[in-house]
mmCIF file of C-alpha atoms and ligand atoms in Angstrom:
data_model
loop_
_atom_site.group_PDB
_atom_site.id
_atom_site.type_symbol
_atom_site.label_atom_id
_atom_site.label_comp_id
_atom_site.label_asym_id
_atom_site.label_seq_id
_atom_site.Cartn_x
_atom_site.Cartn_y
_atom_site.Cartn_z
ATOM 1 C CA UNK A 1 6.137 -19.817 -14.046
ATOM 2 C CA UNK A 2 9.918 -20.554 -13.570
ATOM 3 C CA UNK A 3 10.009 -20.460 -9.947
ATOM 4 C CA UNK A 4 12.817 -23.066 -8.410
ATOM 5 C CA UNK A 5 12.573 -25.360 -4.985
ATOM 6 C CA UNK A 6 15.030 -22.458 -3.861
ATOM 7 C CA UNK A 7 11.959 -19.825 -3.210
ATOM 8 C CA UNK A 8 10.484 -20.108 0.038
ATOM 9 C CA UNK A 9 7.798 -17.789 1.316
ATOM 10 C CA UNK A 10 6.081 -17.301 4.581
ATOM 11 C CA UNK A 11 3.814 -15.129 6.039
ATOM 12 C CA UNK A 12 2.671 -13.700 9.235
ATOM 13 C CA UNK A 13 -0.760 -12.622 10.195
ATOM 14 C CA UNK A 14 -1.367 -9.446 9.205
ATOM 15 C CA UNK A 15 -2.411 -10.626 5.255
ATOM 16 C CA UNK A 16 -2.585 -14.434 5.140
ATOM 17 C CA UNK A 17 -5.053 -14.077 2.256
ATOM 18 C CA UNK A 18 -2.706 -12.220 0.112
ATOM 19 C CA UNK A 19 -0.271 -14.176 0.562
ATOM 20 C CA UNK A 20 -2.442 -17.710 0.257
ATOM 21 C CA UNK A 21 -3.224 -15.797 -3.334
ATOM 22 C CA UNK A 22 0.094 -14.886 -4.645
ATOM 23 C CA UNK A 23 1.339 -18.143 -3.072
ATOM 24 C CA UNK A 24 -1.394 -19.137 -5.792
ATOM 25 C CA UNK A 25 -0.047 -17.567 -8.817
ATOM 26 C CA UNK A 26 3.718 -18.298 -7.870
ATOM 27 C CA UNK A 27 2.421 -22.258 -7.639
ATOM 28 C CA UNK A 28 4.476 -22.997 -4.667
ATOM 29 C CA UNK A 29 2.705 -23.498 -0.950
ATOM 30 C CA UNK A 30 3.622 -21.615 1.424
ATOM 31 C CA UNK A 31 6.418 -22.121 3.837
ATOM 32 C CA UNK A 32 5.242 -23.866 7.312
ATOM 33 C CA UNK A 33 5.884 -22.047 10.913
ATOM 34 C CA UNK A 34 4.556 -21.464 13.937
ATOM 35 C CA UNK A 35 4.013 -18.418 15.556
ATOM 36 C CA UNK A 36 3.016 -18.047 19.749
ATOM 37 C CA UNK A 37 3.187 -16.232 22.579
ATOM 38 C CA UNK A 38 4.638 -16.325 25.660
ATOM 39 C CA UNK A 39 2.890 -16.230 28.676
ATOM 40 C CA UNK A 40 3.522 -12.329 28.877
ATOM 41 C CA UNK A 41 2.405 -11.924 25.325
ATOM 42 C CA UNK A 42 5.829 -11.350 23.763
ATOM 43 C CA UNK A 43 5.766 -13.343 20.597
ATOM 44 C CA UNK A 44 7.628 -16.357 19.253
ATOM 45 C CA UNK A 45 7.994 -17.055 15.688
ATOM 46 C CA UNK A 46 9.359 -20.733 14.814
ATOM 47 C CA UNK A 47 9.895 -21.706 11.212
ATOM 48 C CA UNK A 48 9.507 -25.204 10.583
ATOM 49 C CA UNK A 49 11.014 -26.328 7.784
ATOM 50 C CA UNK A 50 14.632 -25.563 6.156
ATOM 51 C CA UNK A 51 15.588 -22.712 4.996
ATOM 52 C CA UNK A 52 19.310 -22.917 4.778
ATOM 53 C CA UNK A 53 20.478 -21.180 1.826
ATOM 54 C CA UNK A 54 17.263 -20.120 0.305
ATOM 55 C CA UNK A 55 15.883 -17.090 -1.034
ATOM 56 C CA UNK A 56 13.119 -16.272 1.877
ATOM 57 C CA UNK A 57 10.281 -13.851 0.876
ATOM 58 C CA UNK A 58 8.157 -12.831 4.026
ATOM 59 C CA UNK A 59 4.356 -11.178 3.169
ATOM 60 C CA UNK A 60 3.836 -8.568 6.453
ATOM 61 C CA UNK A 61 2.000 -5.540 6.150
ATOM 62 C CA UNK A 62 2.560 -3.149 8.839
ATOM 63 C CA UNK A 63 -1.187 -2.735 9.124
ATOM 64 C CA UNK A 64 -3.530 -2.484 12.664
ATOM 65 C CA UNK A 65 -2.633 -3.553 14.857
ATOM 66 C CA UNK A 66 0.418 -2.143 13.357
ATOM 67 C CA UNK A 67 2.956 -2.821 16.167
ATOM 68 C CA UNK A 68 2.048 -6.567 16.829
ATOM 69 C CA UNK A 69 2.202 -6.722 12.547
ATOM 70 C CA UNK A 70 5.637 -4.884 13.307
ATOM 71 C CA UNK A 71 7.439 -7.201 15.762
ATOM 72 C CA UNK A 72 6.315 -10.044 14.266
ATOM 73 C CA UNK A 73 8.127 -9.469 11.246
ATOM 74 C CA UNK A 74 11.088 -8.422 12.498
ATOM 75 C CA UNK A 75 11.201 -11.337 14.590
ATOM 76 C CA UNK A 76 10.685 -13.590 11.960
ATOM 77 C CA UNK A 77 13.320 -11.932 9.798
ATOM 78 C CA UNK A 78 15.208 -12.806 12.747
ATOM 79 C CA UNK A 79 14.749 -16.482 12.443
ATOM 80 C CA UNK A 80 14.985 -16.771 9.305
ATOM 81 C CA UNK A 81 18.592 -15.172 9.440
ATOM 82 C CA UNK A 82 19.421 -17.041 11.964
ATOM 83 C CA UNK A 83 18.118 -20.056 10.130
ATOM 84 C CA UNK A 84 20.704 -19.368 7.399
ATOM 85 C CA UNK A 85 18.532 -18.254 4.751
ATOM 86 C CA UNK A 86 20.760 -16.782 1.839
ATOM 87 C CA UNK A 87 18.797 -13.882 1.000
ATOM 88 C CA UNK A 88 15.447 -12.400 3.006
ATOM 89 C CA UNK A 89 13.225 -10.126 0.905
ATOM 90 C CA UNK A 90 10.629 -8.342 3.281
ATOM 91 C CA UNK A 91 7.484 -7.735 1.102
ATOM 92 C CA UNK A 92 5.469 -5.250 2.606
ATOM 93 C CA UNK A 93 2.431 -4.197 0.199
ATOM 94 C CA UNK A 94 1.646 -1.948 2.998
ATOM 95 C CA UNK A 95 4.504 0.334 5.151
ATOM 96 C CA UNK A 96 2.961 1.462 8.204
ATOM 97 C CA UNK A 97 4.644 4.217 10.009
ATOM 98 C CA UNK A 98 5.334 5.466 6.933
ATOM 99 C CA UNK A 99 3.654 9.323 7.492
ATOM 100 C CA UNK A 100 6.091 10.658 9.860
ATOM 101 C CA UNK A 101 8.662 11.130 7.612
ATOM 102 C CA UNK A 102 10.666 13.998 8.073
ATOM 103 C CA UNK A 103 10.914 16.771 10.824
ATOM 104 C CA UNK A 104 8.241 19.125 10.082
ATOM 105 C CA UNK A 105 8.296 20.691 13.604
ATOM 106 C CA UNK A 106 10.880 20.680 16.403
ATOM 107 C CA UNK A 107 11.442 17.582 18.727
ATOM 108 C CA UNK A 108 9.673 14.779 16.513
ATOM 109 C CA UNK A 109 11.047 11.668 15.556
ATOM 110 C CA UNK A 110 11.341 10.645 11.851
ATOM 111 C CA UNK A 111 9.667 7.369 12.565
ATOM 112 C CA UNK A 112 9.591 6.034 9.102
ATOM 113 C CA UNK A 113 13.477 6.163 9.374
ATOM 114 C CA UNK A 114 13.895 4.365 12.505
ATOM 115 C CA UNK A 115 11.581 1.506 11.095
ATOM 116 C CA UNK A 116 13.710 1.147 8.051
ATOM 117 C CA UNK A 117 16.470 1.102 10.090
ATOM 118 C CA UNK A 118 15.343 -1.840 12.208
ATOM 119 C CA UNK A 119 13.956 -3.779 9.238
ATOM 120 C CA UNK A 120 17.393 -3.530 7.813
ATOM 121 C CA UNK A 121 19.160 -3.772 11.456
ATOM 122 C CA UNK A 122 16.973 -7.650 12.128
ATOM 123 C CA UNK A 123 18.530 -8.957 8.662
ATOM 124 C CA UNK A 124 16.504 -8.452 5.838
ATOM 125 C CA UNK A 125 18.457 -8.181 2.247
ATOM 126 C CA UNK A 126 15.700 -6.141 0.672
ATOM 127 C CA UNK A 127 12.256 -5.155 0.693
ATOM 128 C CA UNK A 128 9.154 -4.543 -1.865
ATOM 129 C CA UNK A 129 6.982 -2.475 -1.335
ATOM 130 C CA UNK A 130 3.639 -0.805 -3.013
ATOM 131 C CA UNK A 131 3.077 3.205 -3.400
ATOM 132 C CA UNK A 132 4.965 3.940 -0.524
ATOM 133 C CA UNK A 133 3.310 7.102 1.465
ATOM 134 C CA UNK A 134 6.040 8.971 0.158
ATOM 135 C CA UNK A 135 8.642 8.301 -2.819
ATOM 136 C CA UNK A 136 11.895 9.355 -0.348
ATOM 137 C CA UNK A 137 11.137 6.791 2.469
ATOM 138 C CA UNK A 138 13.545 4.368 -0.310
ATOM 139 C CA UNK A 139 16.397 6.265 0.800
ATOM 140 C CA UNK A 140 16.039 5.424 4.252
ATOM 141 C CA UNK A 141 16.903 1.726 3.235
ATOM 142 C CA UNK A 142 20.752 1.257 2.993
ATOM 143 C CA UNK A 143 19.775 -2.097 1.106
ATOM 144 C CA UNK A 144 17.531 -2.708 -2.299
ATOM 145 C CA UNK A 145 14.157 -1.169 -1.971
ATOM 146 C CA UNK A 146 11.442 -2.064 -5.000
ATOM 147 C CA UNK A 147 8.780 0.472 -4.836
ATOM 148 C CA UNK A 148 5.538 -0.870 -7.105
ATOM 149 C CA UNK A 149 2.374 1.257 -7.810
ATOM 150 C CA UNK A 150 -1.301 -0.176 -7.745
ATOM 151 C CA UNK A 151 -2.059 1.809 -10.835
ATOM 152 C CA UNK A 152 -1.652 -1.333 -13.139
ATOM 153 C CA UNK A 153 -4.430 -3.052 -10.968
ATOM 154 C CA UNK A 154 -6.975 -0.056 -10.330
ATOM 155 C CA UNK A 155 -6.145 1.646 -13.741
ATOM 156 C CA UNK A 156 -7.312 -1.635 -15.878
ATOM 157 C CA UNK A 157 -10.326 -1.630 -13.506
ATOM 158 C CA UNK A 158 -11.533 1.851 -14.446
ATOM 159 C CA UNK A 159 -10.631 1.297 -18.027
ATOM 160 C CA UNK A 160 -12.636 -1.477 -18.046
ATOM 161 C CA UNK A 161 -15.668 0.761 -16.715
ATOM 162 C CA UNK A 162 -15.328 3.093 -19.826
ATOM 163 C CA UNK A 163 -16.265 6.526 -17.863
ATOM 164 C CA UNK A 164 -17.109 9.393 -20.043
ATOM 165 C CA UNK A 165 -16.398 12.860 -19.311
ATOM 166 C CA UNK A 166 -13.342 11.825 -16.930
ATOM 167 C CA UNK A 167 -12.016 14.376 -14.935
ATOM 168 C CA UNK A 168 -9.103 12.387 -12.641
ATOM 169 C CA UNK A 169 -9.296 14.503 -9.445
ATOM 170 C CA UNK A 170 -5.934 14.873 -6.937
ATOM 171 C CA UNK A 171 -7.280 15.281 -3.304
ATOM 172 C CA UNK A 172 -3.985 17.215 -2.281
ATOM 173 C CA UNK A 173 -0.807 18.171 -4.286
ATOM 174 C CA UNK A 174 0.742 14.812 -2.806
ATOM 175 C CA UNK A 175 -1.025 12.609 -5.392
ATOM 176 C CA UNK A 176 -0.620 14.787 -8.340
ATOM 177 C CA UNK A 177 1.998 13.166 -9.861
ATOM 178 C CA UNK A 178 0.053 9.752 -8.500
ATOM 179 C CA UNK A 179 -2.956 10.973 -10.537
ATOM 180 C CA UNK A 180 -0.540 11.683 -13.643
ATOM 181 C CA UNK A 181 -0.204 7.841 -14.055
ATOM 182 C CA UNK A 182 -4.269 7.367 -14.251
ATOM 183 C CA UNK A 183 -5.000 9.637 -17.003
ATOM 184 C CA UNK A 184 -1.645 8.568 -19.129
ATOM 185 C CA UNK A 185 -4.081 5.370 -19.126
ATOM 186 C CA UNK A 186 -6.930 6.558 -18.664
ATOM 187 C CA UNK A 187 -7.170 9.475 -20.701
ATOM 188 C CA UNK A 188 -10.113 11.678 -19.718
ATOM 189 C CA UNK A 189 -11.173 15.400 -20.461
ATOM 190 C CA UNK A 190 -9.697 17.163 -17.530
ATOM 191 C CA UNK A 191 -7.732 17.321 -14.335
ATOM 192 C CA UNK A 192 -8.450 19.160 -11.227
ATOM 193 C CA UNK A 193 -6.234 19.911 -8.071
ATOM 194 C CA UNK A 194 -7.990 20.522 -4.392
ATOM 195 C CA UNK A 195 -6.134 22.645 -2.221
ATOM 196 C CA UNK A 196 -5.797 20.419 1.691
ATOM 197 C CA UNK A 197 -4.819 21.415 5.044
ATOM 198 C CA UNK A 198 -5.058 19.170 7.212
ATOM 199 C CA UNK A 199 -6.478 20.545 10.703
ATOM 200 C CA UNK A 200 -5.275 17.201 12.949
ATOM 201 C CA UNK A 201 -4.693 13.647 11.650
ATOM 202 C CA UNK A 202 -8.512 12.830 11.337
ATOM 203 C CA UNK A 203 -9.794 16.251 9.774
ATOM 204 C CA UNK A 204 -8.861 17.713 6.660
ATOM 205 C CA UNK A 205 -10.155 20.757 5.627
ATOM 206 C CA UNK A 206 -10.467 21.473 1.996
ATOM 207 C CA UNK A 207 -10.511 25.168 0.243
ATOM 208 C CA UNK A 208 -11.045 24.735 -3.242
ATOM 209 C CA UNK A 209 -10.352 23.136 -6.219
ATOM 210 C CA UNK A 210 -8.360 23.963 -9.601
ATOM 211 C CA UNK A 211 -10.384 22.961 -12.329
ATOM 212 C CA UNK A 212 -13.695 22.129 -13.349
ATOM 213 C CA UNK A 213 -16.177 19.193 -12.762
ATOM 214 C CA UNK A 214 -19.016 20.114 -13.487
ATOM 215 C CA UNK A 215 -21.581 17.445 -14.934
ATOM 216 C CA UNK A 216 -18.156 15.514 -15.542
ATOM 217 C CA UNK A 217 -17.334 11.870 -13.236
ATOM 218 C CA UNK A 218 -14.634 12.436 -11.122
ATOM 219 C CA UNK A 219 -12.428 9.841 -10.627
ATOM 220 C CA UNK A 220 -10.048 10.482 -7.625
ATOM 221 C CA UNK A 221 -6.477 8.989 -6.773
ATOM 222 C CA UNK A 222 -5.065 8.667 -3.555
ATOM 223 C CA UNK A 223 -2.434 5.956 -2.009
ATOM 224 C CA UNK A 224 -4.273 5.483 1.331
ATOM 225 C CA UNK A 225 -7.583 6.331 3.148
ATOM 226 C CA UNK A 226 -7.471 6.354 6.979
ATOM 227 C CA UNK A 227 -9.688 8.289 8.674
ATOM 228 C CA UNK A 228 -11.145 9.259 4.785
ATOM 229 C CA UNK A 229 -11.651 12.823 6.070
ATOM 230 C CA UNK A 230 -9.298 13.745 3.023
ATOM 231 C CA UNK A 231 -11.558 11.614 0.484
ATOM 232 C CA UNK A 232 -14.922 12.847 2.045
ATOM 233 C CA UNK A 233 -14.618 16.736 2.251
ATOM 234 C CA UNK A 234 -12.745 16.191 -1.513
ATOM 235 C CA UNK A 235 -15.864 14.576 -2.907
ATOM 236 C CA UNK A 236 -18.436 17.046 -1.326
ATOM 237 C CA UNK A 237 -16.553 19.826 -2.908
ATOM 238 C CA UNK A 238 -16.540 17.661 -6.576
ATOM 239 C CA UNK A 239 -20.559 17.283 -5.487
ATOM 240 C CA UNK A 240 -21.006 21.049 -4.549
ATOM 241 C CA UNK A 241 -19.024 21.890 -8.036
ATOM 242 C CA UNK A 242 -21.654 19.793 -10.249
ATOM 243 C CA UNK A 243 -19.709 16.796 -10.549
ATOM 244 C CA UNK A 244 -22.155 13.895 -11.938
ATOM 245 C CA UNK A 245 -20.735 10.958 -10.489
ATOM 246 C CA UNK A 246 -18.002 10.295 -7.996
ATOM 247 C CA UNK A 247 -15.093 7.199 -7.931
ATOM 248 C CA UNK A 248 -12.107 7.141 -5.602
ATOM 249 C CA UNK A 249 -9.402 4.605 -5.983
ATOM 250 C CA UNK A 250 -6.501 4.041 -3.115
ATOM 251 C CA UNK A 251 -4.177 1.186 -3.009
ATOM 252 C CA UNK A 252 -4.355 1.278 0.627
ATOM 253 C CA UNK A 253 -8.134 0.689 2.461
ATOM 254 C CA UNK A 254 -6.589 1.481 6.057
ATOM 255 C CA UNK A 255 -10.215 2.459 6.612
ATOM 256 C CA UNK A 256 -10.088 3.325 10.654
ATOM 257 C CA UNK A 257 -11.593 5.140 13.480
ATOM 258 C CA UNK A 258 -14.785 6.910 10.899
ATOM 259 C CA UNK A 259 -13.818 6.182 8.016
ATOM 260 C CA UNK A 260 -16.721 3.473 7.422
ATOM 261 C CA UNK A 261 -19.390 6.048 8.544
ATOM 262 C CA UNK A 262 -18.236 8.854 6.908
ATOM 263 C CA UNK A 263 -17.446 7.182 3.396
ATOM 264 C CA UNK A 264 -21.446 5.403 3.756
ATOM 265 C CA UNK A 265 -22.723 9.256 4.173
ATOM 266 C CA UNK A 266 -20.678 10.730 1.458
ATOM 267 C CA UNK A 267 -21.629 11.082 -1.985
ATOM 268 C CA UNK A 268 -19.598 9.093 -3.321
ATOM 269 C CA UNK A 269 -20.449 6.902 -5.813
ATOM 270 C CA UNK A 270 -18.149 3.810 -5.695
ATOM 271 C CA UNK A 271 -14.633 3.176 -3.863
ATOM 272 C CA UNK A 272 -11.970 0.841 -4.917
ATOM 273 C CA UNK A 273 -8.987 -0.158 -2.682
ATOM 274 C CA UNK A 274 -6.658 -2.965 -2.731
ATOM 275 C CA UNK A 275 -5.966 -5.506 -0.177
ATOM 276 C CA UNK A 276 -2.839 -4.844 0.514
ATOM 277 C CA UNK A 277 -4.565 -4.904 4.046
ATOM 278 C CA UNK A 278 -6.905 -7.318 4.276
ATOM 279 C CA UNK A 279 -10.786 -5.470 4.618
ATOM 280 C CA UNK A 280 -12.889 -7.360 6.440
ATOM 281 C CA UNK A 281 -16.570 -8.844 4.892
ATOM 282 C CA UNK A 282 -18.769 -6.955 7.549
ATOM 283 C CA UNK A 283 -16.716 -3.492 7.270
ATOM 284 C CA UNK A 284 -16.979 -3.539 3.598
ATOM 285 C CA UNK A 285 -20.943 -4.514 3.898
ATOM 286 C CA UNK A 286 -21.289 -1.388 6.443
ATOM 287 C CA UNK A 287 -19.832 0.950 4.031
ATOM 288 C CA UNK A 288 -22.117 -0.761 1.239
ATOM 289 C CA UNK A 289 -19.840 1.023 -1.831
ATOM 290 C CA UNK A 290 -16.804 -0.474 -1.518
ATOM 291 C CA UNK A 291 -14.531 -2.693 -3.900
ATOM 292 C CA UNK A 292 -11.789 -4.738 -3.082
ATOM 293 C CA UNK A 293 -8.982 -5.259 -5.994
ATOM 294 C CA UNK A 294 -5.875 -7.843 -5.501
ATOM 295 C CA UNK A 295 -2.521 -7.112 -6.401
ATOM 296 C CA UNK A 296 -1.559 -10.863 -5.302
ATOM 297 C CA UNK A 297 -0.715 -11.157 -9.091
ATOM 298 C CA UNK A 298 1.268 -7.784 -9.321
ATOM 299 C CA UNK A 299 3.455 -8.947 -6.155
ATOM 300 C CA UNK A 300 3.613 -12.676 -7.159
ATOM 301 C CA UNK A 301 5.008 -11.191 -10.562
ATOM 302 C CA UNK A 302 7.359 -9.083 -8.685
ATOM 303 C CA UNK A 303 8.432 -12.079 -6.561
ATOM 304 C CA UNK A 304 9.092 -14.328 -9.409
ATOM 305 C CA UNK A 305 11.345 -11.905 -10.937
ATOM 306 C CA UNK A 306 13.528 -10.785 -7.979
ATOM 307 C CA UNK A 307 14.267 -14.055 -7.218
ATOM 308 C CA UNK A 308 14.973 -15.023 -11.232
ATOM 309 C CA UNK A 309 17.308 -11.684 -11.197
ATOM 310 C CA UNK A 310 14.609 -10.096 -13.636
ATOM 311 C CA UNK A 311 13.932 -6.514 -13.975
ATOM 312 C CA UNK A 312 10.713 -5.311 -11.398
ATOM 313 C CA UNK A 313 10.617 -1.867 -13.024
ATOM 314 C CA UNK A 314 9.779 -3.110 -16.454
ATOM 315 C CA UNK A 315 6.341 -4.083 -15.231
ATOM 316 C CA UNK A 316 5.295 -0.655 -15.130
ATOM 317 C CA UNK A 317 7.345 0.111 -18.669
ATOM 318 C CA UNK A 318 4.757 -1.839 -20.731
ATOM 319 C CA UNK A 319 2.980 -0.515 -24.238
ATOM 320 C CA UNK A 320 0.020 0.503 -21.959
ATOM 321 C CA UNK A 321 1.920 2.867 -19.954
ATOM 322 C CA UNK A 322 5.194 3.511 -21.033
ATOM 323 C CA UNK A 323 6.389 6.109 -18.552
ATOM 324 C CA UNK A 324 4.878 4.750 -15.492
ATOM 325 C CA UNK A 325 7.588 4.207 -13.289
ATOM 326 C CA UNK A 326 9.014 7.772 -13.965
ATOM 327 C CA UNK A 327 5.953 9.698 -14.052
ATOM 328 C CA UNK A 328 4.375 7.767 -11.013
ATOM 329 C CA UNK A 329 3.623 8.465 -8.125
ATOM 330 C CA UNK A 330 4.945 9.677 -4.761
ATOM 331 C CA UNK A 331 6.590 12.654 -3.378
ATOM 332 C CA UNK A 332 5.003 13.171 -0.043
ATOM 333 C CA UNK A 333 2.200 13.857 1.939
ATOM 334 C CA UNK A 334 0.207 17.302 3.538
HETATM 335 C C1 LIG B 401 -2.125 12.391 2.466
HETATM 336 O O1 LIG B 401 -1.107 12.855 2.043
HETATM 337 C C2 LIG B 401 -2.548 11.055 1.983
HETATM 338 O O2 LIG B 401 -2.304 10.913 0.623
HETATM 339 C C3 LIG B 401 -3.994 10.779 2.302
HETATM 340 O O3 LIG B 401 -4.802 11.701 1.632
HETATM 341 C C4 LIG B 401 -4.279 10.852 3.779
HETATM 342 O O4 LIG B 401 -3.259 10.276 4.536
HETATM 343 C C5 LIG B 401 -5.558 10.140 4.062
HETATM 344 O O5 LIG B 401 -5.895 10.278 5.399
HETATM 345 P P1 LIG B 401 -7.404 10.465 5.824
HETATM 346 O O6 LIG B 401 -8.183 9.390 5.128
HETATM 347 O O7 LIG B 401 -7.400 10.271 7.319
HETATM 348 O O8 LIG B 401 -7.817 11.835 5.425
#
């Protein structure tokens, strides 16, 4: 691993596993500072060692609690400017605040914009990111935006599983194209679509479904489970279609409010996330099916070649799946 004394990386608190992992593959240790509070509670982020014209990655997902996770990295992409670093990539396997993005009704804010804008506005150079919510959230970045997928990671997993009769299920039509990624790996005898609307932001309701499962295993893709009312009612209609047996893979295990109890009660047969937020021991014991992937290698990879001045897209042009990074994932959201 060509990596010079001229990458430094740091994290904040939202994933120090991660990035204690990819620090890992990279070989390097990670950067040393100190982050406090004020008596009030407003934070204060020190870096403590030099950083002077270095190429700075920072690891901050913008996970719960998401605006804590939030300041603190654009303060310390603060410091770090102000500490003269030569280049700041933010790497942010998860962007929070990344589902309001666009007006869909009168008088609401495009909040995924105005975060973009203040990641850019506190001084970072460029940011990485995996499956982004939705693909157009890059274009509210006036600066160099690398947008990975998970598939790589969860695809070799459920390879690796050899399911017969496949049938890759889409919860909604935002993860179609998502789903298209799986079965170029994957292969599989079918594909269904289920027709969402969401009621509110916890309840989906689900109508039907385009295609057939019956006595097949489902495998369904999504980028993110939060309240996993889309996940649930999906997998009760696979189970009230004849589906056999029922896997769900999402890169992102948000996994609030009742998600735990309503993934332990559904019939669902195994679900794997990544930890591009960090899932803690006793949540993943209460919902009893759940399997936690890393990417730290996919991101490590990814840092290693930014800072060499190395392609990022190629890792998702490889023999295994050579259109990944065009047919992939990502245009929005229900
Ligand atoms: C929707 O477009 C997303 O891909 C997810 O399906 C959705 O955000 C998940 O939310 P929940 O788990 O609360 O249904």
């Amino acid at each position: 691993m060509k990596v010079t004394d001229n990458l430094k990386m740091f994290t904040g608190r939202a994933n120090p596993d991660l990035a204690q992992k990819i620090s890992e593959y990279l070989g390097i240790r990670l950067g040393a500072a100190k982050l406090t509070r004020f008596p009030d509670s407003e934070l204060l982020v020190k870096i403590e060692e030099d950083v002077r014209g270095r190429d700075v990655f920072l690891i901050q997902p913008t996970c719960a609690p998401v605006h804590e996770n939030l300041m603190e990295l654009l303060i310390f992409i603060d410091c770090a400017r102000r500490a003269s670093a030569e280049r700041i990539t933010v790497v942010m396997p998860y962007f929070g605040y990344a589902r309001q993005d666009r007006k869909d009704e009168g008088r609401v804010p495009i909040s995924a914009k105005l975060v973009a804008n203040m990641i850019a506005t506190a001084g970072a150079d460029r940011v990485l990111t995996i499956d982004l919510h939705a693909g157009q959230i890059q274009g509210f970045f006036d600066i160099p935006l690398d947008n990975m997928y998970a598939e790589p990671v969860l695809g070799v997993y459920f390879d690796q599983l050899k399911l017969q009769n496949l049938v890759l299920v889409s919860p909604d039509v935002g993860s179609v194209k998502r789903a298209r990624a799986y079965i170029q790996r994957l292969g599989g005898e079918g594909f269904a679509i289920i027709d969402k609307f969401r009621v509110n932001a916890s309840q989906a309701e689900i109508r039907q479904m385009i295609g057939d499962v019956k006595d097949k295993t489902v495998l369904m893709i999504d980028d993110v489970i939060t309240t996993a009312g889309t996940v649930c009612a999906a997998a009760q209609l696979c189970k009230t279609e004849g589906a056999e047996k029922i896997y769900v893979a999402a890169t992102h295990g948000v996994l609030c409010g009742p998600a735990v109890e309503r993934i332990r009660n559904s019939p669902i047969t195994e679900l794997v996330v990544t930890d591009t937020i960090p899932v803690s021991q006793e949540k993943a014991d209460a919902i009893g099916k759940l399997k936690v992937l890393s990417v730290a290698e996919l991101i490590g990879e990814a840092i290693h070649r930014i800072h060499n001045d190395q392609s990022v897209s190629s890792l998702f042009l490889n023999g295994q799946r050579p259109t990944a990074a065009r047919g992939a994932p990502n245009s929005g959201d229900e």
